[in-house]
CSV table of C-alpha atoms in Angstrom, one decimal:
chain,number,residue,atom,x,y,z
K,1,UNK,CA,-123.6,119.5,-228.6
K,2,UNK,CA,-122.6,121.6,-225.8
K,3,UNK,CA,-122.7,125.7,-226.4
K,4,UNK,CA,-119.7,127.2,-224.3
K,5,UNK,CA,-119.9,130.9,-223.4
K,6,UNK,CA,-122.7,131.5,-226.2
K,7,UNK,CA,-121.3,130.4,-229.0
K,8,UNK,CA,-121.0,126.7,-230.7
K,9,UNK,CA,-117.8,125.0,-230.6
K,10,UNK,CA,-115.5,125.3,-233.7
K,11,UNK,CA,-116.1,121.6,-234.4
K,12,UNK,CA,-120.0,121.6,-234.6
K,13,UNK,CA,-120.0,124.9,-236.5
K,14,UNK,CA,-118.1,122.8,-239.3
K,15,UNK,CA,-120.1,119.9,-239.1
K,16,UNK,CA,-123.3,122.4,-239.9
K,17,UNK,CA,-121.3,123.7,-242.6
K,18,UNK,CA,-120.6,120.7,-244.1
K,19,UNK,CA,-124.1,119.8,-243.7
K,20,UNK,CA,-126.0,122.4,-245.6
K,21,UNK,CA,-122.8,122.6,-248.2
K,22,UNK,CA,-122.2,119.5,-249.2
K,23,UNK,CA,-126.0,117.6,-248.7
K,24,UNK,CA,-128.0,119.6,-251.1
K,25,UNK,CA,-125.5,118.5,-254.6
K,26,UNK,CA,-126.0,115.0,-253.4
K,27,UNK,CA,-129.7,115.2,-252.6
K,28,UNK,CA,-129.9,117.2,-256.3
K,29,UNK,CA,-127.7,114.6,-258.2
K,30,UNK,CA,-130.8,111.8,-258.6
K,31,UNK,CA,-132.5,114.0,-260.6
K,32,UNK,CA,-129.5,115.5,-263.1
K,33,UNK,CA,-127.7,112.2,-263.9
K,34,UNK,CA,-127.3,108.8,-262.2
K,35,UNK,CA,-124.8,107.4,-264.0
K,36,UNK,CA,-121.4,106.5,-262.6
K,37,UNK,CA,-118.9,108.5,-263.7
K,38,UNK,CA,-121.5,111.7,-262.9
K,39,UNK,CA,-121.4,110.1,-259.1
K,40,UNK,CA,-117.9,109.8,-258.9
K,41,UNK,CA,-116.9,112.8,-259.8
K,42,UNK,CA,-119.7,114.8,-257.9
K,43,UNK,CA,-118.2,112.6,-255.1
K,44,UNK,CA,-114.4,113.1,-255.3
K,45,UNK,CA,-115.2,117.1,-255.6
K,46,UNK,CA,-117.3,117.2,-252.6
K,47,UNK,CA,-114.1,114.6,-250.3
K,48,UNK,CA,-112.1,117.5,-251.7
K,49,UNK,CA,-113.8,120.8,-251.1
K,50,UNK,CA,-114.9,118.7,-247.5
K,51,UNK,CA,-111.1,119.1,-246.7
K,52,UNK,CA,-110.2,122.3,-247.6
K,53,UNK,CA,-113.1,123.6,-245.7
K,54,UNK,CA,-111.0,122.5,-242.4
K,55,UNK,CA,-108.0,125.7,-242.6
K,56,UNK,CA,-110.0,128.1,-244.5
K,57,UNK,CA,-109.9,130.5,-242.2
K,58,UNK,CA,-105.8,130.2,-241.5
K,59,UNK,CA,-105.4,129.7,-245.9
K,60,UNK,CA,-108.5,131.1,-247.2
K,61,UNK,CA,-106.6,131.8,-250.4
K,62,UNK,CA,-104.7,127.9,-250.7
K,63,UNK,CA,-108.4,126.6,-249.7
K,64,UNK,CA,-110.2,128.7,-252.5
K,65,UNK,CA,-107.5,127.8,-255.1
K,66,UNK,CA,-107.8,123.6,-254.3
K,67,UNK,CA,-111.6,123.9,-254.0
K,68,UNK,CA,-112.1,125.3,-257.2
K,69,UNK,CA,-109.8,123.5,-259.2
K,70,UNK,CA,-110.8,120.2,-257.6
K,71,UNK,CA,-114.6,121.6,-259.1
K,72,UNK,CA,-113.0,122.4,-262.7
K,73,UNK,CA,-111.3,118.8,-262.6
K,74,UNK,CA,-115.0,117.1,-261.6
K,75,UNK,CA,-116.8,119.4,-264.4
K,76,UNK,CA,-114.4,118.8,-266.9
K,77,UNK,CA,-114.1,114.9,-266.4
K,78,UNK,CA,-117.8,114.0,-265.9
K,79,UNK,CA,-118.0,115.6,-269.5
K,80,UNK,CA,-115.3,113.8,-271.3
K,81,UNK,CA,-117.1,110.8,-269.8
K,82,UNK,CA,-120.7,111.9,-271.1
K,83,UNK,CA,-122.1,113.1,-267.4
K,84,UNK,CA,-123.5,115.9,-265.8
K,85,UNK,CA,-123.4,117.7,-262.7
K,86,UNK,CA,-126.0,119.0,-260.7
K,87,UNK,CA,-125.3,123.2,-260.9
K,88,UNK,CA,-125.7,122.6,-256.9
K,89,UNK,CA,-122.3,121.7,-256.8
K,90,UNK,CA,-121.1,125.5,-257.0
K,91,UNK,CA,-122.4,125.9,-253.1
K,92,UNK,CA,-119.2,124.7,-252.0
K,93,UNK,CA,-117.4,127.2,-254.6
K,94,UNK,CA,-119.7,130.1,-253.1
K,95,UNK,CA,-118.7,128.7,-249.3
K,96,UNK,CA,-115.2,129.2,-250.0
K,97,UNK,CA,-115.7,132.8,-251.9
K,98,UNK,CA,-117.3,134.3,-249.3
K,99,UNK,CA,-114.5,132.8,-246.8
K,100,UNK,CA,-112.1,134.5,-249.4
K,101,UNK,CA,-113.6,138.0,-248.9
K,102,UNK,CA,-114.0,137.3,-245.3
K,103,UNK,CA,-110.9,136.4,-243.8
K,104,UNK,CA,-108.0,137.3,-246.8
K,105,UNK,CA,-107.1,140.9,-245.9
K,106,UNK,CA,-104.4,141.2,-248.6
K,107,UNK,CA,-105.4,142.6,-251.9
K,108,UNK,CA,-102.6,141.2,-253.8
K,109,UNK,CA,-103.2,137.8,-252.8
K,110,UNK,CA,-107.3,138.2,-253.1
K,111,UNK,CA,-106.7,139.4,-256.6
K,112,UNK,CA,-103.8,136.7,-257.3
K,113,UNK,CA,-106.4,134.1,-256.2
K,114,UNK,CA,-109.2,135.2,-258.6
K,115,UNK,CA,-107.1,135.5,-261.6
K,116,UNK,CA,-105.5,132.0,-261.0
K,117,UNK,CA,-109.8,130.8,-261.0
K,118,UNK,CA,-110.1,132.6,-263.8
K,119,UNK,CA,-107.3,130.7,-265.4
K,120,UNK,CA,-108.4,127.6,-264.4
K,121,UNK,CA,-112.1,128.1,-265.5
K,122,UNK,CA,-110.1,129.1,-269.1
K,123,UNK,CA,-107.6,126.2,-268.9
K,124,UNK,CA,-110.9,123.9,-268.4
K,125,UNK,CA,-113.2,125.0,-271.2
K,126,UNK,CA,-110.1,123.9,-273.3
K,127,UNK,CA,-110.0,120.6,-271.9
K,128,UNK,CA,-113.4,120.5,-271.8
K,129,UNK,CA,-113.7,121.0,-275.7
K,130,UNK,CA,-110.9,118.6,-276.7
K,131,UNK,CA,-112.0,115.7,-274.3
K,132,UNK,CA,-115.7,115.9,-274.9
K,133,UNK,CA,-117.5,113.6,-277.8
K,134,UNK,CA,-120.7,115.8,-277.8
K,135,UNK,CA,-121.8,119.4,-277.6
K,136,UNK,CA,-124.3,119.3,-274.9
K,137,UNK,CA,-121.2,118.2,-272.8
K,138,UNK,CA,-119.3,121.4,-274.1
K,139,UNK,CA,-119.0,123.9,-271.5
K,140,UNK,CA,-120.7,127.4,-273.0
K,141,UNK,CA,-123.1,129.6,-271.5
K,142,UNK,CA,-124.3,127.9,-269.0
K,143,UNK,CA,-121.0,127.5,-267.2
K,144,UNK,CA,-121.0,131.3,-267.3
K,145,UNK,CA,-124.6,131.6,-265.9
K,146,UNK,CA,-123.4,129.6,-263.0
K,147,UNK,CA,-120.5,131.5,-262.0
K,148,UNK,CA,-121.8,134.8,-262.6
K,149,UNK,CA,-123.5,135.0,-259.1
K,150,UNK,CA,-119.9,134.1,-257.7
K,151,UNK,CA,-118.4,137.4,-256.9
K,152,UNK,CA,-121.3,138.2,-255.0
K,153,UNK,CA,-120.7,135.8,-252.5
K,154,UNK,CA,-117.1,137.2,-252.5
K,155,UNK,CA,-118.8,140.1,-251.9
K,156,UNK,CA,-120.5,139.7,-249.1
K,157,UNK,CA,-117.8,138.0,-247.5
K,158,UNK,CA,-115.4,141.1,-247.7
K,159,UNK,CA,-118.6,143.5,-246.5
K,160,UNK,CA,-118.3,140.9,-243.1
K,161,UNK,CA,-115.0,141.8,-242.9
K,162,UNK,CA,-115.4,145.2,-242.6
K,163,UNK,CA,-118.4,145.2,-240.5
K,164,UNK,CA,-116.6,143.4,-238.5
K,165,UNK,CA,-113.4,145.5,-238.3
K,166,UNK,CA,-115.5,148.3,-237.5
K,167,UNK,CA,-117.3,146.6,-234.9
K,168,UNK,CA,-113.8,146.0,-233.2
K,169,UNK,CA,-112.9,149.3,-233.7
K,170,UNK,CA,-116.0,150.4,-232.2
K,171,UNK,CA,-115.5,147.9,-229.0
K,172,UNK,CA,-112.3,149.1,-228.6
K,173,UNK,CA,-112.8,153.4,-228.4
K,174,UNK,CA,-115.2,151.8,-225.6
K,175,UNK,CA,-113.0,150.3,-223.8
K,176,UNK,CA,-110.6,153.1,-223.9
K,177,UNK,CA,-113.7,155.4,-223.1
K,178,UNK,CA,-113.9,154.0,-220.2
K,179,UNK,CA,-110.9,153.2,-219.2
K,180,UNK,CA,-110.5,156.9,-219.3
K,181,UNK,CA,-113.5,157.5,-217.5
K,182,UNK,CA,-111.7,155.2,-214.9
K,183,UNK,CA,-109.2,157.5,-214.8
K,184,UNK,CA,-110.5,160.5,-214.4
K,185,UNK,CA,-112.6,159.2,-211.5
K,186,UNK,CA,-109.5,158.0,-209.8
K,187,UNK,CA,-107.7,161.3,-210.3
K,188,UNK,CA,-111.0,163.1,-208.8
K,189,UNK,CA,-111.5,161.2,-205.8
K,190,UNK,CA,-107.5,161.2,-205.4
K,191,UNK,CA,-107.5,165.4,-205.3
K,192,UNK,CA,-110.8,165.0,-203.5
K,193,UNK,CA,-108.6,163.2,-201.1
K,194,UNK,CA,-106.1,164.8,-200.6
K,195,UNK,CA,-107.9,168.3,-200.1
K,196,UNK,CA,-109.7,166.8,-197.6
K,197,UNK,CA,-106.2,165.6,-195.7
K,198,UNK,CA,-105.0,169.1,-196.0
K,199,UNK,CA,-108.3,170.7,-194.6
K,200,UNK,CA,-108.1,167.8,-192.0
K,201,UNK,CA,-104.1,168.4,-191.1
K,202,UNK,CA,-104.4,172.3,-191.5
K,203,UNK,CA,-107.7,172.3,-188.9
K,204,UNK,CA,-107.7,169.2,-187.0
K,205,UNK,CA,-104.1,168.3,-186.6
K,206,UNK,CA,-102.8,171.8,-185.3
K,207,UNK,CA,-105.4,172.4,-182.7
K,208,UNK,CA,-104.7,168.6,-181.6
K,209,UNK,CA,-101.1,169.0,-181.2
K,210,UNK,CA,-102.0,172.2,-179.8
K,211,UNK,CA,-104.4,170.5,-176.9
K,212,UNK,CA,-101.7,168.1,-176.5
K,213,UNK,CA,-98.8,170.8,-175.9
K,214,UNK,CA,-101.1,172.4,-173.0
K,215,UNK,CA,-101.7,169.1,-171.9
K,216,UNK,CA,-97.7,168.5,-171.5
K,217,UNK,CA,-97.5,171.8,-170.3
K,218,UNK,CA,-100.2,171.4,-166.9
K,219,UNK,CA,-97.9,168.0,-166.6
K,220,UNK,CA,-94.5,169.6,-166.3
K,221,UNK,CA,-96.4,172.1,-163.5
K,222,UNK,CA,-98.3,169.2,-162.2
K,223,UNK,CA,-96.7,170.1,-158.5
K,224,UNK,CA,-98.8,172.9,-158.2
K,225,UNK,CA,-102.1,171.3,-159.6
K,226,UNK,CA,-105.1,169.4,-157.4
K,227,UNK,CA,-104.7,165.2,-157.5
K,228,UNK,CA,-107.7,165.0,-160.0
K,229,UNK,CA,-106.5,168.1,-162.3
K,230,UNK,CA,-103.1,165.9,-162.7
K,231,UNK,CA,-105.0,162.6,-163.5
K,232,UNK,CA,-107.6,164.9,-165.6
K,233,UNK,CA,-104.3,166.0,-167.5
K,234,UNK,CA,-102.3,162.8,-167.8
K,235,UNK,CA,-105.4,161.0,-169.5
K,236,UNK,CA,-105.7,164.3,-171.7
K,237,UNK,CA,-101.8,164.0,-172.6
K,238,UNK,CA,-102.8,160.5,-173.1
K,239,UNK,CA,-106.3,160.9,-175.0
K,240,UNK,CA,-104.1,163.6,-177.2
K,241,UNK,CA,-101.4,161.8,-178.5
K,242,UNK,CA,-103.0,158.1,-179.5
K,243,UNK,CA,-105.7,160.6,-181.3
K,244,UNK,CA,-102.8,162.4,-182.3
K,245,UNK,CA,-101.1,159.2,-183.9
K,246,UNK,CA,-104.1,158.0,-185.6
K,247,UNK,CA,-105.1,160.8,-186.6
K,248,UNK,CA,-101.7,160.5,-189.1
K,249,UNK,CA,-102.4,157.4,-190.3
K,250,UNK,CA,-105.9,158.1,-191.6
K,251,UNK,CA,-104.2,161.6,-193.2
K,252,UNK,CA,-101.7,158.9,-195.4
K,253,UNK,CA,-104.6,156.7,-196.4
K,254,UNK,CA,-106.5,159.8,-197.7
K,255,UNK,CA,-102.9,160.7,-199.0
K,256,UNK,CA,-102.4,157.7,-200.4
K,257,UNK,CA,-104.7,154.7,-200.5
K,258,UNK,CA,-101.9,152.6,-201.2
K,259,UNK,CA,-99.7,153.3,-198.6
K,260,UNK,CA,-102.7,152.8,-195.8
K,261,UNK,CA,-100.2,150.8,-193.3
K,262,UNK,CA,-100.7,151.9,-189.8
K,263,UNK,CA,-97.4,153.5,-188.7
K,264,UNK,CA,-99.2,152.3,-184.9
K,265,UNK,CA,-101.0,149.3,-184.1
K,266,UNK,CA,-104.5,149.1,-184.7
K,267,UNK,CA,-106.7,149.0,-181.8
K,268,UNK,CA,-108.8,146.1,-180.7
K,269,UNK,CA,-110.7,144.7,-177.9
K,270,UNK,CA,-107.2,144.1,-176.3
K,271,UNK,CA,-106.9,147.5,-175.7
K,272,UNK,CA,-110.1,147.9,-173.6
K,273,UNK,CA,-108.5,147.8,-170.6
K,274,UNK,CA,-106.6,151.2,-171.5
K,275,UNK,CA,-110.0,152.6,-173.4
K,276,UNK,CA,-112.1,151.8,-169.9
K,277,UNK,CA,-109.0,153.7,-167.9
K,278,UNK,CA,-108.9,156.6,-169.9
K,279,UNK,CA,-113.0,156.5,-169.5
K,280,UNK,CA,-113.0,156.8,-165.8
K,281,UNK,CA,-110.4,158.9,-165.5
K,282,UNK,CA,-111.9,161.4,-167.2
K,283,UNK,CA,-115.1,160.9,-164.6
K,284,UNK,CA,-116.8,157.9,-165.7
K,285,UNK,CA,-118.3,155.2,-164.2
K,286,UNK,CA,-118.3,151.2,-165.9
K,287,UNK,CA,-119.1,148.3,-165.0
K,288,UNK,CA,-117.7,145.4,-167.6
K,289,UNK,CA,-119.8,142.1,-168.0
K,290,UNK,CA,-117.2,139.9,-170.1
K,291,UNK,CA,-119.0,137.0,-172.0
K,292,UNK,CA,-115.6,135.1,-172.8
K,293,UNK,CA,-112.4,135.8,-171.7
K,294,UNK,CA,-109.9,138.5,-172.8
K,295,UNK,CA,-107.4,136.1,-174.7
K,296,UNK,CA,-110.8,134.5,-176.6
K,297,UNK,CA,-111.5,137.9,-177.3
K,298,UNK,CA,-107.8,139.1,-178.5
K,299,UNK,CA,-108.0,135.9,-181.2
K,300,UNK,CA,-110.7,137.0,-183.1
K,301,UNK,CA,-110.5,138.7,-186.4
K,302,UNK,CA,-108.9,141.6,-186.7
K,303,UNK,CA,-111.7,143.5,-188.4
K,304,UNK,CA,-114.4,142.4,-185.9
K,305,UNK,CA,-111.8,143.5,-182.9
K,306,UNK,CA,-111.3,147.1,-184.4
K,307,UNK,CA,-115.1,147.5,-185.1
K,308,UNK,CA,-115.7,146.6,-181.9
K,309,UNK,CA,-113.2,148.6,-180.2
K,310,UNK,CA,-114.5,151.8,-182.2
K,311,UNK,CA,-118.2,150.7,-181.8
K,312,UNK,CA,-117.4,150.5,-177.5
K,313,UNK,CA,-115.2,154.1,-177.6
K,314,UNK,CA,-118.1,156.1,-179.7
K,315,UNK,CA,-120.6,155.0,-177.1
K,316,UNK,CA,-118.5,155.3,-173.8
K,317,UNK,CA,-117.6,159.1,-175.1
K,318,UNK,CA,-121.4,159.5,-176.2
K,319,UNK,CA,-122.3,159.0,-172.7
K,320,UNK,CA,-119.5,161.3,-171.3
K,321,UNK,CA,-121.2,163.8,-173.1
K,322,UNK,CA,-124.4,163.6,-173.4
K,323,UNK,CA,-125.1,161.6,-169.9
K,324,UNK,CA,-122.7,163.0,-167.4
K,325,UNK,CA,-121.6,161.1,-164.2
K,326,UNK,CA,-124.2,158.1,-165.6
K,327,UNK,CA,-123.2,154.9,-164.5
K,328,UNK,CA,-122.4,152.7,-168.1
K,329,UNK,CA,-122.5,149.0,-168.3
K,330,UNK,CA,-120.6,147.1,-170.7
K,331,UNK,CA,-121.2,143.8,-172.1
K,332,UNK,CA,-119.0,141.8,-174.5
K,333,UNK,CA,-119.4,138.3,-175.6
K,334,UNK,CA,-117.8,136.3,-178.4
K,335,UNK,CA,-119.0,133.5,-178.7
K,336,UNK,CA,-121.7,131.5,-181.1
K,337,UNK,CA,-119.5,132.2,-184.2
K,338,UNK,CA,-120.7,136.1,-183.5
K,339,UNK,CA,-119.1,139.3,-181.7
K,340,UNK,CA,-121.7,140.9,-179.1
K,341,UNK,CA,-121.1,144.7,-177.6
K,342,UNK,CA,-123.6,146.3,-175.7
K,343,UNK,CA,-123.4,149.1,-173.8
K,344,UNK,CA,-126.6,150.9,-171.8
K,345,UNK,CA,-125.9,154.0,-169.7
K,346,UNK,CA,-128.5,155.3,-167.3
K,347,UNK,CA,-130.0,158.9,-167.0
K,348,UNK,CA,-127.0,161.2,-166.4
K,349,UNK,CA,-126.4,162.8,-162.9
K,350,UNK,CA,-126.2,166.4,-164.5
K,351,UNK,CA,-126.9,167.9,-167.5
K,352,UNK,CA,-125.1,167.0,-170.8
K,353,UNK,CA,-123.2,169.2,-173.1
K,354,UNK,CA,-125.2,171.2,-175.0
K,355,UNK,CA,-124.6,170.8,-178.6
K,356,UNK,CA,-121.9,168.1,-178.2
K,357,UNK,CA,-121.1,166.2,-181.5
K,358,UNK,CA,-122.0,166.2,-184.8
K,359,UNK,CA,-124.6,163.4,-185.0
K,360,UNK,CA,-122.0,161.3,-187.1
K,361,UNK,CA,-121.3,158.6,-184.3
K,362,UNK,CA,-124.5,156.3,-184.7
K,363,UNK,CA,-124.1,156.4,-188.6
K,364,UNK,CA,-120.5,155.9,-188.1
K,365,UNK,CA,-121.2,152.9,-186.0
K,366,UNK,CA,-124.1,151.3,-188.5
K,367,UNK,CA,-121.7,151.7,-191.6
K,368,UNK,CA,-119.2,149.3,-189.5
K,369,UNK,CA,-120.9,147.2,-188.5
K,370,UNK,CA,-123.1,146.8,-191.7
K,371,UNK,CA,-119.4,146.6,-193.7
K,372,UNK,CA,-119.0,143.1,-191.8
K,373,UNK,CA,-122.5,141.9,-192.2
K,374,UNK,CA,-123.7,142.8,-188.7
K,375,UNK,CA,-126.4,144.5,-187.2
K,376,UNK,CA,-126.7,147.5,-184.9
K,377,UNK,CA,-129.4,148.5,-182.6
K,378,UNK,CA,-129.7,152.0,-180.8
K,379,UNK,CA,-132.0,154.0,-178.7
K,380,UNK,CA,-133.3,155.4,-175.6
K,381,UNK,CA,-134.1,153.1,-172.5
K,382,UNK,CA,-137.2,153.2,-170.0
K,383,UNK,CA,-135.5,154.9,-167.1
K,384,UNK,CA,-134.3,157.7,-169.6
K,385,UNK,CA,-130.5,156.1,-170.5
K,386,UNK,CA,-129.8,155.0,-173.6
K,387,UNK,CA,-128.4,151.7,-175.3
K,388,UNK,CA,-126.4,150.7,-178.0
K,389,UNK,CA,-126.3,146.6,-179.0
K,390,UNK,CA,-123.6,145.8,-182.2
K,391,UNK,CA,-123.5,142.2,-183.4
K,392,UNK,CA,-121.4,141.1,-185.8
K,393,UNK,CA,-120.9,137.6,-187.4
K,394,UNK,CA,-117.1,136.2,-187.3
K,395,UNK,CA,-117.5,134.1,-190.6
K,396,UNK,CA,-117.6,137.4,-192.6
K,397,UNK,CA,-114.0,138.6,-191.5
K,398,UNK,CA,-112.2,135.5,-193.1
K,399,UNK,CA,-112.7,133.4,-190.0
């Protein structure tokens, strides 16, 4: 017998039923009376009260009524034919009782049940004075002895019922707890959100579209600006306005998680061509060591492609600023089922900017990379540069 889900299937808890209902009258019988018509009618009770044990729980009351007059009928007959059965044959009677109690939540029909048994139990000591020849076969006290303990079992039944109502109750003001719990989280990290988009739009986005006005503004008097200032302010412009548009999209996920759709493309390691530009025009030097070749690299994942494409920015503008004029090498391989950036600047040719950044870009660059299984490596080199090695797996990002 198989247990599913930590409880026994319907049939086996039956079967046990039946077992320990209907085996101890039988077992008991031997030793009360062996004579035939004390067999067959201990016999033709049990086949009955066997059946009516099947729907108890969908008819407890129709399964209480037939079990117990199918025990009046074997009572009353064995003694009109001189027999006696074993007082053991009230366990089935009990069974169905406490099935009564248990699963019968209507009063009317409970109490229409009960006074139709007690009827029955009337109706029978009739019959069973007419029908039997002598008076140790005569119903008396003793049948009243062994239905005393009866409503007990009723009893007991109809306290399961209501433990077990309460329990349900109980289950469910949990479940609503915290589903309200739920709730209230959701509406604090949504407010939490959405202060934070309006600190971010009301600091951030003004003073950004305010650097990218000036910007525009060198550009329309570039005819009286130096070669480099007008490439210094074209890749400013430029810098500005992609920051500028992503800079939206992450203010409409904090907005609104569910509307996180990029009103722009994403960027990936496509676009590294346009991130390496915009590094050297701003003074930088690079040196790019592809291990595969851009179209390899443009049909990988797009997860891997934007962590990588973040992972190579954060370093290139790390060593803008902390390592300026340092020549930066830049390696990217994917291949061997895994995504490879490293980039290693040298000692910077002048001083960096002194208190540059926030010391969020490393952690910035672990959490990605750890969010796709990867691992990330940073630190200082020999000659006095510094190094930063992401690897992250392709199998992670659905590949």
């Amino acid at each position: 017998m198989n247990v599913v889900d930590g409880k026994w299937p319907g049939w086996g808890a039956d079967a046990g039923l039946v077992a320990l209902t209907f085996l101890p009258p039988l077992l008991s019988q031997p030793y009360v009376d062996t004579s035939g018509p004390a067999w067959s009618s201990l016999i033709g009770y049990e086949a009955v009260a066997a059946v009516v044990l099947v729907p108890r729980w969908r008819l407890p009351v129709t399964a209480f009524v037939t079990g117990f007059g199918a025990l009046v009928a074997a009572l009353v007959g064995s003694a009109g034919e001189g027999a006696k059965l074993t007082p053991l044959a009230f366990v089935p009677l009990a069974v169905l009782l406490f099935n009564l109690g248990r699963h019968c939540a209507s009063w009317l029909r409970t109490m229409s049940a009960l006074l139709g048994g007690g009827a029955m139990v009337l109706l029978g000591l009739w019959v069973n004075r007419m029908t039997a020849g002598a008076g140790e076969f005569r119903g008396g006290l003793d049948v009243l002895a062994a239905l005393a303990p009866m409503p007990l079992a009723w009893a007991m039944g109809f306290a399961a019922r209501i433990q077990g109502a309460l329990l349900a109750a109980a289950e469910q003001r949990a479940a609503e707890a915290s589903r309200a719990r739920r709730l209230e989280a959701t509406q604090a990290a949504q407010r939490e959100r959405a202060r934070i988009a309006r600190e971010m739009h009301d600091v951030v986005a003004h003073s950004l579209t305010l650097l990218v006005v000036h910007a525009e503004a060198l550009r329309a008097r570039g005819g009286e600006l130096p070669g480099w200032a007008r490439t210094q302010v074209d890749g400013l412009a430029a810098a500005g306005r992609q920051s500028g548009g992503e800079l939206r999209d992450l203010l409409r996920m904090l907005r609104d998680p569910a509307d996180a759709a990029p009103l722009q493309p994403v960027p990936g390691l496509g676009e590294l061509s346009v991130l390496l530009d915009s590094h050297r025009a701003a003074g930088g030097t690079v040196e790019v060591l592809m291990g595969t070749t851009g179209t390899a690299l443009e049909s990988l994942p797009a997860p891997v492609q934007t962590a990588g494409y973040r992972i190579v920015q954060e370093a290139l503008a790390n060593a803008r600023r902390h390592a300026p004029g340092a020549p930066v090498r830049l390696t990217v391989d994917g291949t061997a089922g895994r995504l490879r950036c490293e980039v290693e600047n040298s000692r910077g040719a002048r001083r960096g900017t002194a208190g540059a950044g926030i010391g969020l870009g490393l952690v910035s660059m672990r959490e990605r990379v750890g969010a796709l299984g990867g691992e990330l490596t940073a630190g200082p080199t020999d000659d006095g540069g510094f190094r930063v090695v992401a690897t992250m797996p392709l199998e992670n990002a659905g590949v």
